[in-house]
mmCIF file of C-alpha atoms in Angstrom:
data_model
loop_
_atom_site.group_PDB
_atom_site.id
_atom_site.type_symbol
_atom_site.label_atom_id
_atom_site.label_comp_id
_atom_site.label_asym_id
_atom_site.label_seq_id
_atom_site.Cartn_x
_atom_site.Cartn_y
_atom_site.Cartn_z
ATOM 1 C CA UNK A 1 12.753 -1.580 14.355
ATOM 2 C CA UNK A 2 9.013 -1.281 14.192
ATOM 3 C CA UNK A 3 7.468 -5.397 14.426
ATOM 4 C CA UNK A 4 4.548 -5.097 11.869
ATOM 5 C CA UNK A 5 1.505 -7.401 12.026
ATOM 6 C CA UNK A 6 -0.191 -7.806 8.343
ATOM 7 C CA UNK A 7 -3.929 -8.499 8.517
ATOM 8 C CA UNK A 8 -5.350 -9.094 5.089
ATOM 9 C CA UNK A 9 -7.205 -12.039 3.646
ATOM 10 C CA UNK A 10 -5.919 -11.690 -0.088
ATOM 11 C CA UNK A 11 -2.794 -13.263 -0.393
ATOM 12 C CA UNK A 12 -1.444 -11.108 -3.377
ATOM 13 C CA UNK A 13 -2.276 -7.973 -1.154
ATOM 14 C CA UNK A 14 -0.603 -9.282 1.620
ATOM 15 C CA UNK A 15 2.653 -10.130 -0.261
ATOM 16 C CA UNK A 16 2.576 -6.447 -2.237
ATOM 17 C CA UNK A 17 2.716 -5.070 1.465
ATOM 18 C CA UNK A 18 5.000 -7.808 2.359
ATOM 19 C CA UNK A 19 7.033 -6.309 -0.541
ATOM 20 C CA UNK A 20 6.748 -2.633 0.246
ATOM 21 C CA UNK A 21 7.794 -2.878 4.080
ATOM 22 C CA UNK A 22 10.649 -4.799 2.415
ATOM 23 C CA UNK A 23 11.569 -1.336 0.901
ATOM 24 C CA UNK A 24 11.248 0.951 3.669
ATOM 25 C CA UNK A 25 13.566 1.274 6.434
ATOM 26 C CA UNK A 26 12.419 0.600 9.961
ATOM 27 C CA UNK A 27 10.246 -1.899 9.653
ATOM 28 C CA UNK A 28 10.065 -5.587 9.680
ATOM 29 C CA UNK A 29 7.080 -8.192 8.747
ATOM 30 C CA UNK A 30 6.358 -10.787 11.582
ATOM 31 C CA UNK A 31 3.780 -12.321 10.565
ATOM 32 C CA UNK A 32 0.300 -12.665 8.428
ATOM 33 C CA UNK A 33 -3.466 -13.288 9.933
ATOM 34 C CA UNK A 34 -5.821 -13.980 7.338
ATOM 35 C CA UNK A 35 -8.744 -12.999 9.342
ATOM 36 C CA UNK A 36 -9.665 -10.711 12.360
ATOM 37 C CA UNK A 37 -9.643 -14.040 14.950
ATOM 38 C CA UNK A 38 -6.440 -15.597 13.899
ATOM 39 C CA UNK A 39 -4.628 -11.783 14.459
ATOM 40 C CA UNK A 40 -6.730 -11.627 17.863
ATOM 41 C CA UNK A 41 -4.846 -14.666 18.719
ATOM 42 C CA UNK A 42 -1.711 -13.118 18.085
ATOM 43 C CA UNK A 43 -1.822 -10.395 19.885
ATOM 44 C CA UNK A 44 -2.843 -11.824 22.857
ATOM 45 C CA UNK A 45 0.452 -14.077 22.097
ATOM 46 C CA UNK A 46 3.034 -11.885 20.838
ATOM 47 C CA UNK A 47 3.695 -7.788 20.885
ATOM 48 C CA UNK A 48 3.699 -5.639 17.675
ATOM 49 C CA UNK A 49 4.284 -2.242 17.419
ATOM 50 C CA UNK A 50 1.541 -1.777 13.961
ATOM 51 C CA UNK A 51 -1.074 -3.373 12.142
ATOM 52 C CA UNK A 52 -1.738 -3.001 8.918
ATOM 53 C CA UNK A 53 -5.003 -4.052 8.590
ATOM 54 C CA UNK A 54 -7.979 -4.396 5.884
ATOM 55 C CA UNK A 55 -11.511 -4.055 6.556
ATOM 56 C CA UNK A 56 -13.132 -6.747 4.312
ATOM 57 C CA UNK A 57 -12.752 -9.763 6.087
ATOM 58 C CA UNK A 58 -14.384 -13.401 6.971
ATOM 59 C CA UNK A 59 -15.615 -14.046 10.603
ATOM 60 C CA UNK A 60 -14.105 -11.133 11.998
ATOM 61 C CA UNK A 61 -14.035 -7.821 9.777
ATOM 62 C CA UNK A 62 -11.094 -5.274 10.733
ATOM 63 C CA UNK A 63 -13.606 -2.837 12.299
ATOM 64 C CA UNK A 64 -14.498 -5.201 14.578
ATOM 65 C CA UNK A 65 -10.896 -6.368 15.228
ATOM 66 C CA UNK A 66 -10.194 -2.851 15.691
ATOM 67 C CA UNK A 67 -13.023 -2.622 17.919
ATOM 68 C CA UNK A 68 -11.775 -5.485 19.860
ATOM 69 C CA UNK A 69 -8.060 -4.124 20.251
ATOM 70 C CA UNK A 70 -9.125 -1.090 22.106
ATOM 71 C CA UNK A 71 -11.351 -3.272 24.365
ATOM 72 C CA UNK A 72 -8.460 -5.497 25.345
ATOM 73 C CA UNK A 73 -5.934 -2.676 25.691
ATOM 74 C CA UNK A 74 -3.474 -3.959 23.589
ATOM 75 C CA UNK A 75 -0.766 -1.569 22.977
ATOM 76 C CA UNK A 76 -0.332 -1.262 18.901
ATOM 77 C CA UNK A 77 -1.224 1.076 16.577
ATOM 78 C CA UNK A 78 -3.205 0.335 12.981
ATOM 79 C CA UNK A 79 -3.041 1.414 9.752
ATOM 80 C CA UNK A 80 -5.707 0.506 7.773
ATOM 81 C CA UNK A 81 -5.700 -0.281 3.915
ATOM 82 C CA UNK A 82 -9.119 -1.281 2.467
ATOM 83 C CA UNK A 83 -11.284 -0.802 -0.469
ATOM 84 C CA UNK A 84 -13.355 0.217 1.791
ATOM 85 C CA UNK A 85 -14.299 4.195 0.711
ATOM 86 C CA UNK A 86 -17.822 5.351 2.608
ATOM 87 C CA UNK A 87 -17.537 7.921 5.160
ATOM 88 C CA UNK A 88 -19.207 5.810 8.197
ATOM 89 C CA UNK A 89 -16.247 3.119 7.755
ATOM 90 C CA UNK A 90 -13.525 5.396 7.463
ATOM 91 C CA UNK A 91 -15.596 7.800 10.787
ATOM 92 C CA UNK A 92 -15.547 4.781 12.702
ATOM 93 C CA UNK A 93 -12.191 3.107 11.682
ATOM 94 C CA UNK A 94 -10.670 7.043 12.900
ATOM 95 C CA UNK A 95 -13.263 6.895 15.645
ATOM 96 C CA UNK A 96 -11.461 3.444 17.200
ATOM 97 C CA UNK A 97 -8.150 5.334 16.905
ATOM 98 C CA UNK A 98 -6.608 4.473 13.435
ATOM 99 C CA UNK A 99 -3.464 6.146 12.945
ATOM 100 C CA UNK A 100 -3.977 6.527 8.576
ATOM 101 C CA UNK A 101 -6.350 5.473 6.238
ATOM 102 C CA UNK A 102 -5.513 4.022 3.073
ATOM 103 C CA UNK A 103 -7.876 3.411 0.196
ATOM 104 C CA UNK A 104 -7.513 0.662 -2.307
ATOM 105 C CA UNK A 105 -6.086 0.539 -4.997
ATOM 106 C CA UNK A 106 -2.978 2.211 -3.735
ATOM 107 C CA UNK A 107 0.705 3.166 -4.892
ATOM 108 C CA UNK A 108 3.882 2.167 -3.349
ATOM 109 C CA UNK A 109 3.681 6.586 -3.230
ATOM 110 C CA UNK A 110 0.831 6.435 -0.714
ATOM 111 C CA UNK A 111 2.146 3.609 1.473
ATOM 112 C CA UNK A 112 5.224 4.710 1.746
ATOM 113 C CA UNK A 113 4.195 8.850 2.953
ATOM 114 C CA UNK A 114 2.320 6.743 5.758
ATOM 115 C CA UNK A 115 4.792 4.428 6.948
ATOM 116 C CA UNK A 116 7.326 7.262 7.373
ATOM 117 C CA UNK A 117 4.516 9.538 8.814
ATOM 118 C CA UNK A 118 4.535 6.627 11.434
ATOM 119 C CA UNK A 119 7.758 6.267 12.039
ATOM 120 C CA UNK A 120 9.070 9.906 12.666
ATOM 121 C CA UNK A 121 5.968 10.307 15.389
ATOM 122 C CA UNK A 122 6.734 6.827 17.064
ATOM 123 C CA UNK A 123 10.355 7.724 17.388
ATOM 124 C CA UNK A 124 9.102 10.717 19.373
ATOM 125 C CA UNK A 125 7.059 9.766 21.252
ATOM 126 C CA UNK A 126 8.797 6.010 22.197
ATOM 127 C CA UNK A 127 12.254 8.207 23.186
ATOM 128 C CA UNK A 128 11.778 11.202 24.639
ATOM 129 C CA UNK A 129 10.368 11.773 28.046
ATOM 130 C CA UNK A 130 8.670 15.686 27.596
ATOM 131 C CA UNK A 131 7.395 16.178 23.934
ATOM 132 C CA UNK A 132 7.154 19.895 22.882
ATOM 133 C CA UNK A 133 4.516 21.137 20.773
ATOM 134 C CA UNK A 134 6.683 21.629 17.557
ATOM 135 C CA UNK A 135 7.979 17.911 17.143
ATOM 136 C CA UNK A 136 3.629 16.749 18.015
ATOM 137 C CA UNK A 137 3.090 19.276 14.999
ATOM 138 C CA UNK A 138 5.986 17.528 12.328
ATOM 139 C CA UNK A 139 3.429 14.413 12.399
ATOM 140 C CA UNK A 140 0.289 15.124 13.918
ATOM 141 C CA UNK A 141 -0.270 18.217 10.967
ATOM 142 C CA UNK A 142 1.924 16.793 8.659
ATOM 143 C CA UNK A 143 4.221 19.857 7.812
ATOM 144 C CA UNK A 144 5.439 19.369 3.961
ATOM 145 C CA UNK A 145 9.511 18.601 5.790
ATOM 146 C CA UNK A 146 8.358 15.754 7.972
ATOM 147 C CA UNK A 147 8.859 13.329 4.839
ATOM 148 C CA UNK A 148 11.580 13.122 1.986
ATOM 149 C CA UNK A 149 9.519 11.395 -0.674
ATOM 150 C CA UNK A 150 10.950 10.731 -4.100
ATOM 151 C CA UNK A 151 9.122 10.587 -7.380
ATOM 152 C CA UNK A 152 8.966 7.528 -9.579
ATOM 153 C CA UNK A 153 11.553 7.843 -12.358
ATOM 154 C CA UNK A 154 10.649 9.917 -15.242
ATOM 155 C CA UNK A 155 8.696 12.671 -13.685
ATOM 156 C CA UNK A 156 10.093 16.079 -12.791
ATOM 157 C CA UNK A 157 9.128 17.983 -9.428
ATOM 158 C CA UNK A 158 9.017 21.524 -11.558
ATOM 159 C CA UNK A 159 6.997 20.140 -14.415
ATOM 160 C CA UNK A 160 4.280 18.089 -11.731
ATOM 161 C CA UNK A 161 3.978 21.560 -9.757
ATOM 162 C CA UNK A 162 3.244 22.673 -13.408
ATOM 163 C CA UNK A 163 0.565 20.471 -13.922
ATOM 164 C CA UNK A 164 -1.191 20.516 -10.924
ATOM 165 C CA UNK A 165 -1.896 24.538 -11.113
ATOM 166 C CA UNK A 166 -2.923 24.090 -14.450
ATOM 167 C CA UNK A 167 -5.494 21.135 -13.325
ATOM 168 C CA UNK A 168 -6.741 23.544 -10.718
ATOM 169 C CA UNK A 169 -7.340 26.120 -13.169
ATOM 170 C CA UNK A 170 -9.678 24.083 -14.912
ATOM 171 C CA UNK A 171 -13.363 23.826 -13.872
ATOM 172 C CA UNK A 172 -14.862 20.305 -14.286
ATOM 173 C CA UNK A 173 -13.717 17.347 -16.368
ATOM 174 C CA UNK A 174 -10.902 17.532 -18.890
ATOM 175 C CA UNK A 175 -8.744 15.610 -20.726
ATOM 176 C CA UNK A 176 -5.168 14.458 -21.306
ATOM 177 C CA UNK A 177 -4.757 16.327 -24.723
ATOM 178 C CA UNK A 178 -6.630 19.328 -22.886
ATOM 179 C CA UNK A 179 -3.961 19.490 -20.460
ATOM 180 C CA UNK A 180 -0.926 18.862 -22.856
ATOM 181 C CA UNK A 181 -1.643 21.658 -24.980
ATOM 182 C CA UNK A 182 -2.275 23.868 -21.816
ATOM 183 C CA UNK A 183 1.296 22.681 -20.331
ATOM 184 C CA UNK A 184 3.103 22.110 -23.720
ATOM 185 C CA UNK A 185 4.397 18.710 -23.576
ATOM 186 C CA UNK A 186 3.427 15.546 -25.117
ATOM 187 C CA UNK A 187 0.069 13.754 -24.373
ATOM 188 C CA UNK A 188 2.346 10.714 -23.655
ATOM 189 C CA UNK A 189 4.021 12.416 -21.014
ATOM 190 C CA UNK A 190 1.076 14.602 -19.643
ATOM 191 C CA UNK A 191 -0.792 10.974 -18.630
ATOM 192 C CA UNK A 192 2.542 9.527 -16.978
ATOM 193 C CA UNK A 193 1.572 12.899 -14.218
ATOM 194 C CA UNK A 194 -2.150 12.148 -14.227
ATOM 195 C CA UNK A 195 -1.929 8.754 -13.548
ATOM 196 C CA UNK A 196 0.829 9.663 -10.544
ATOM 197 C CA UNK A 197 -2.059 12.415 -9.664
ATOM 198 C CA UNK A 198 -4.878 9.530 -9.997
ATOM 199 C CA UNK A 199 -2.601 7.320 -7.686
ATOM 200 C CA UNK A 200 -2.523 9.921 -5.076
ATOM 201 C CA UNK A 201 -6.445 10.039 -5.100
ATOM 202 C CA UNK A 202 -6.289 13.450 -6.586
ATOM 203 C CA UNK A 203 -7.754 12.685 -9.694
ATOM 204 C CA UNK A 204 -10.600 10.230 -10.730
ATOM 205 C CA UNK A 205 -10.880 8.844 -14.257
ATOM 206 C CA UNK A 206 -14.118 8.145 -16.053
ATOM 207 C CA UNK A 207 -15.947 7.380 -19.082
ATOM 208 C CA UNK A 208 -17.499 10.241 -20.571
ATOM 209 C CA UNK A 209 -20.524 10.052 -23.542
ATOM 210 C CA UNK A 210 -21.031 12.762 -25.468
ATOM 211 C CA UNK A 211 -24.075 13.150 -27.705
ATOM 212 C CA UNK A 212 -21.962 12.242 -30.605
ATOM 213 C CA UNK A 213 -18.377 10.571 -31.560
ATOM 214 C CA UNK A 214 -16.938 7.775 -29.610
ATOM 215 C CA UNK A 215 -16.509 7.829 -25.394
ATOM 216 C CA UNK A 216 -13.969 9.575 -23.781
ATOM 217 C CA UNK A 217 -12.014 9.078 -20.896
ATOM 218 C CA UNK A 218 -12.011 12.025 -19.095
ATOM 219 C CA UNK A 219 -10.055 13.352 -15.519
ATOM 220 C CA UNK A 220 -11.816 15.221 -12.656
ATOM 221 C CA UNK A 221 -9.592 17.051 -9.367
ATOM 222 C CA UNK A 222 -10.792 15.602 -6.358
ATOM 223 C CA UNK A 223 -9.329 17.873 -3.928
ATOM 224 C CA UNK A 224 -7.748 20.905 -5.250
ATOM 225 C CA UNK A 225 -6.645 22.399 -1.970
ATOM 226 C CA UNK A 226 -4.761 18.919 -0.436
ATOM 227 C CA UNK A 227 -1.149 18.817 0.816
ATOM 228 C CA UNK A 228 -0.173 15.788 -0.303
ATOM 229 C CA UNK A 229 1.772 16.965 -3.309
ATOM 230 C CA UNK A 230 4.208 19.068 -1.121
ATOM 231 C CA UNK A 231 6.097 16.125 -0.144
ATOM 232 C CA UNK A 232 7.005 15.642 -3.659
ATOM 233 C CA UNK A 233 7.994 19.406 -5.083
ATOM 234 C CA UNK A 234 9.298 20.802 -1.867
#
């Protein structure tokens, strides 16, 4: 059982994580720090295994907790989850040896791909003495088998992988009806996948003006060449 240490400052973040580790096998919650000093306290107290820990923070932010982890020695790894999206936090958080990075707001999806990440490379390398290459590369490159993800209920593996290759067909912004009539199902449908794509940070969603008729909310691919949908229409 992996002994999780939660270190968030917004109580309704901290019991939605509270709630997810709830639904993933492994792992148990021992306790919440509020701040970067009161989780410095109990580490020097007790022994976790992970910390899932937020950047935005009084008195002590999580980079500096982090920061102050590797100075001490203390044997745990961190996940962080913040809202926290420029590249010098998320260099530095890697930098000080952060295990995943996950950006607010996030899906149960995202949380749960990193928890199981986690868990298949701590088994390895907690029980067995000589590690070969081939079980570092199930977690350390993330093959598409190292985790059996499920999609929420309604969407279809076949019809996503349909969707996705017909986003990255399409150069620049477009919309949910654009896509629709490209894929041939209904609008209401089509946005069920985009927001799932959106969720994954694949997609962005904005407000766009034209020179005439009323604003438009309007999709852009953010990474047309990521992995992360394998997990889900292998």
């Amino acid at each position: 059982m992996i002994n999780v240490l939660v270190v968030e400052d917004d109580p309704m973040v901290a019991q939605l994580h509270e709630h997810y580790l709830s639904q993933i096998k492994g792992f148990q919650l021992c306790d919440v720090a509020n701040n970067g000093d009161v989780a410095l306290k109990l580490l020097s107290k007790k022994s976790y295994d992970l910390l899932i820990l937020d950047i935005f923070m009084p008195t002590m932010d999580g980079l500096q907790l982090l920061g102050k982890i590797r100075e001490h020695g203390f044997d745990v790894d961190v996940i962080i989850v913040s809202a926290a999206n420029d590249k010098d936090k998320i260099k530095q958080a890697l930098r000080l040896g952060a295990v995943d990075y996950i950006i607010k707001p996030f899906e149960f999806e995202r949380f749960n791909l990193a928890l199981n990440n986690y868990l298949k490379r701590y088994h390895i390398v907690s029980e067995q003495n000589i590690i070969e290459q081939s079980d570092l590369d199930q977690t350390i490159i993330r093959r598409e088998e190292q985790v059996m993800v499920s999609l929420p209920k309604g969407l279809d593996k076949n019809t996503l992988s349909t969707v996705w290759n017909c986003i990255c067909e399409i150069e620049g912004m477009f919309t949910t009806e654009e896509v629709a009539g490209k894929v041939g199902i209904s609008r209401v449908s089509i946005r069920k996948y985009l927001e799932f794509l959106k969720s994954l940070h694949l997609l962005k969603l904005d407000l766009h003006r034209g020179s005439v008729g009323r604003p438009v909310y309007k999709y852009m691919c953010l990474d047309k060449h990521s992995d992360v949908l394998k997990a889900y229409i292998q």
